[in-house]
Amino acid sequence: MQAHSDEMRCLGKKIVFVPTMGFLHEGHLSLMREGLRHGDYLVVSIFVNPTQFAQGEDLDSYPRSLERDLELVEKEGAGAAFTPRENELYPEDFQTYVSLESLPRHLCGISRPTFFRGVTTVVSKLFNIVKPHIAVFGEKDYQQLIIIRRMVRDMNFDIGIVGAPTIREPDGLAMSSRNAYLTKAQRPAALSLYKSLLKAKTIVQSRIIKAARVIDEAKIIITAHAETDIDYINVCDPRTLDDMPIIDRPALMALAVRVGKTRLIDNVLLVP
Ligand code: AMP
């Protein structure tokens, strides 16, 4: 892959990179299309990264569909798909990790304390292997996006990071490979995440209010469904992720909720 990227760079290609864990959906495809607006040689990686799963999480059951994924990647006009094996990226004596100080201590990092270390480590490795000029990440994983931006600045990676908006199902549910775990009966519960975010948007429009107010409303909407278990609902500064008790400027509202065994996340920007 490194030799191939060197060759593409010598030919004057601008390499754009979309890292994924596969089981591709429209959200992933939108990142690829966005990528091709910023460069002319698209590389997509498909790798279910073990270092971002903790013990007891869904590494083994994570949905996989490599053949179908490769067809989709080709259809989107990618020049290459990078599909390393686990022992290629993590040989037995692997012992180097990349981690940030404070951004991972918020939101998802509280209940998944080793998650972002796995993400930043694998993304660093993929950056060094694929050697892109530009990489595209989804705003659906907002904390991940700003952690990657921070890492790129802090570590002087010579790569431009592009954020792309969240793609939703027609009913509003944010697309996710993990949606495949949901049963039909769990769908209304899954949808309550976005409903609570939309409700918050409406409440905040045209007035300054306390974050606790929209968080309480969201809790009511979500807990009305039996199978839900809230991990967090947070209103925070979009750059630092520090809590914002009063919504007097644009704020990120982010949440993570378990629906049955499936952990879902979503977020919106609240603009008073
Ligand atoms: P994943 O395969 O879940 O690791 O996601 C790979 C990339 O796709 C990440 O940058 C995600 O933020 C992005 N992504 C996942 N779901 C969506 C979505 N519904 N809309 C936009 N981007 C997404």
Short mmCIF file of N, CA and C in Angstrom, two decimals, residues 50-59 112 114:
data_model
loop_
_atom_site.label_atom_id
_atom_site.label_comp_id
_atom_site.label_asym_id
_atom_site.label_seq_id
_atom_site.Cartn_x
_atom_site.Cartn_y
_atom_site.Cartn_z
N PRO A 50 -9.33 -4.04 16.29
CA PRO A 50 -9.54 -4.65 17.62
C PRO A 50 -9.15 -3.74 18.79
N THR A 51 -8.19 -2.82 18.59
CA THR A 51 -7.74 -2.04 19.74
C THR A 51 -8.75 -0.99 20.19
N GLN A 52 -9.82 -0.78 19.42
CA GLN A 52 -10.82 0.17 19.90
C GLN A 52 -12.03 -0.51 20.52
N PHE A 53 -11.95 -1.83 20.65
CA PHE A 53 -13.00 -2.57 21.35
C PHE A 53 -12.46 -3.01 22.70
N ALA A 54 -13.24 -2.81 23.75
CA ALA A 54 -12.83 -3.31 25.07
C ALA A 54 -13.34 -4.74 25.24
N GLN A 55 -12.85 -5.43 26.26
CA GLN A 55 -13.34 -6.76 26.62
C GLN A 55 -14.85 -6.69 26.77
N GLY A 56 -15.56 -7.65 26.21
CA GLY A 56 -17.01 -7.68 26.41
C GLY A 56 -17.77 -6.84 25.39
N GLU A 57 -17.06 -6.05 24.57
CA GLU A 57 -17.74 -5.31 23.51
C GLU A 57 -17.92 -6.21 22.28
N ASP A 58 -18.44 -5.62 21.18
CA ASP A 58 -18.94 -6.44 20.08
C ASP A 58 -17.93 -6.73 18.96
N LEU A 59 -16.64 -6.82 19.29
CA LEU A 59 -15.64 -7.08 18.23
C LEU A 59 -15.99 -8.32 17.40
N ARG A 112 -16.11 4.34 27.65
CA ARG A 112 -15.21 3.51 26.82
C ARG A 112 -13.78 4.09 26.93
N THR A 114 -10.74 3.14 26.76
CA THR A 114 -9.62 2.81 25.87
C THR A 114 -9.98 2.97 24.39
#
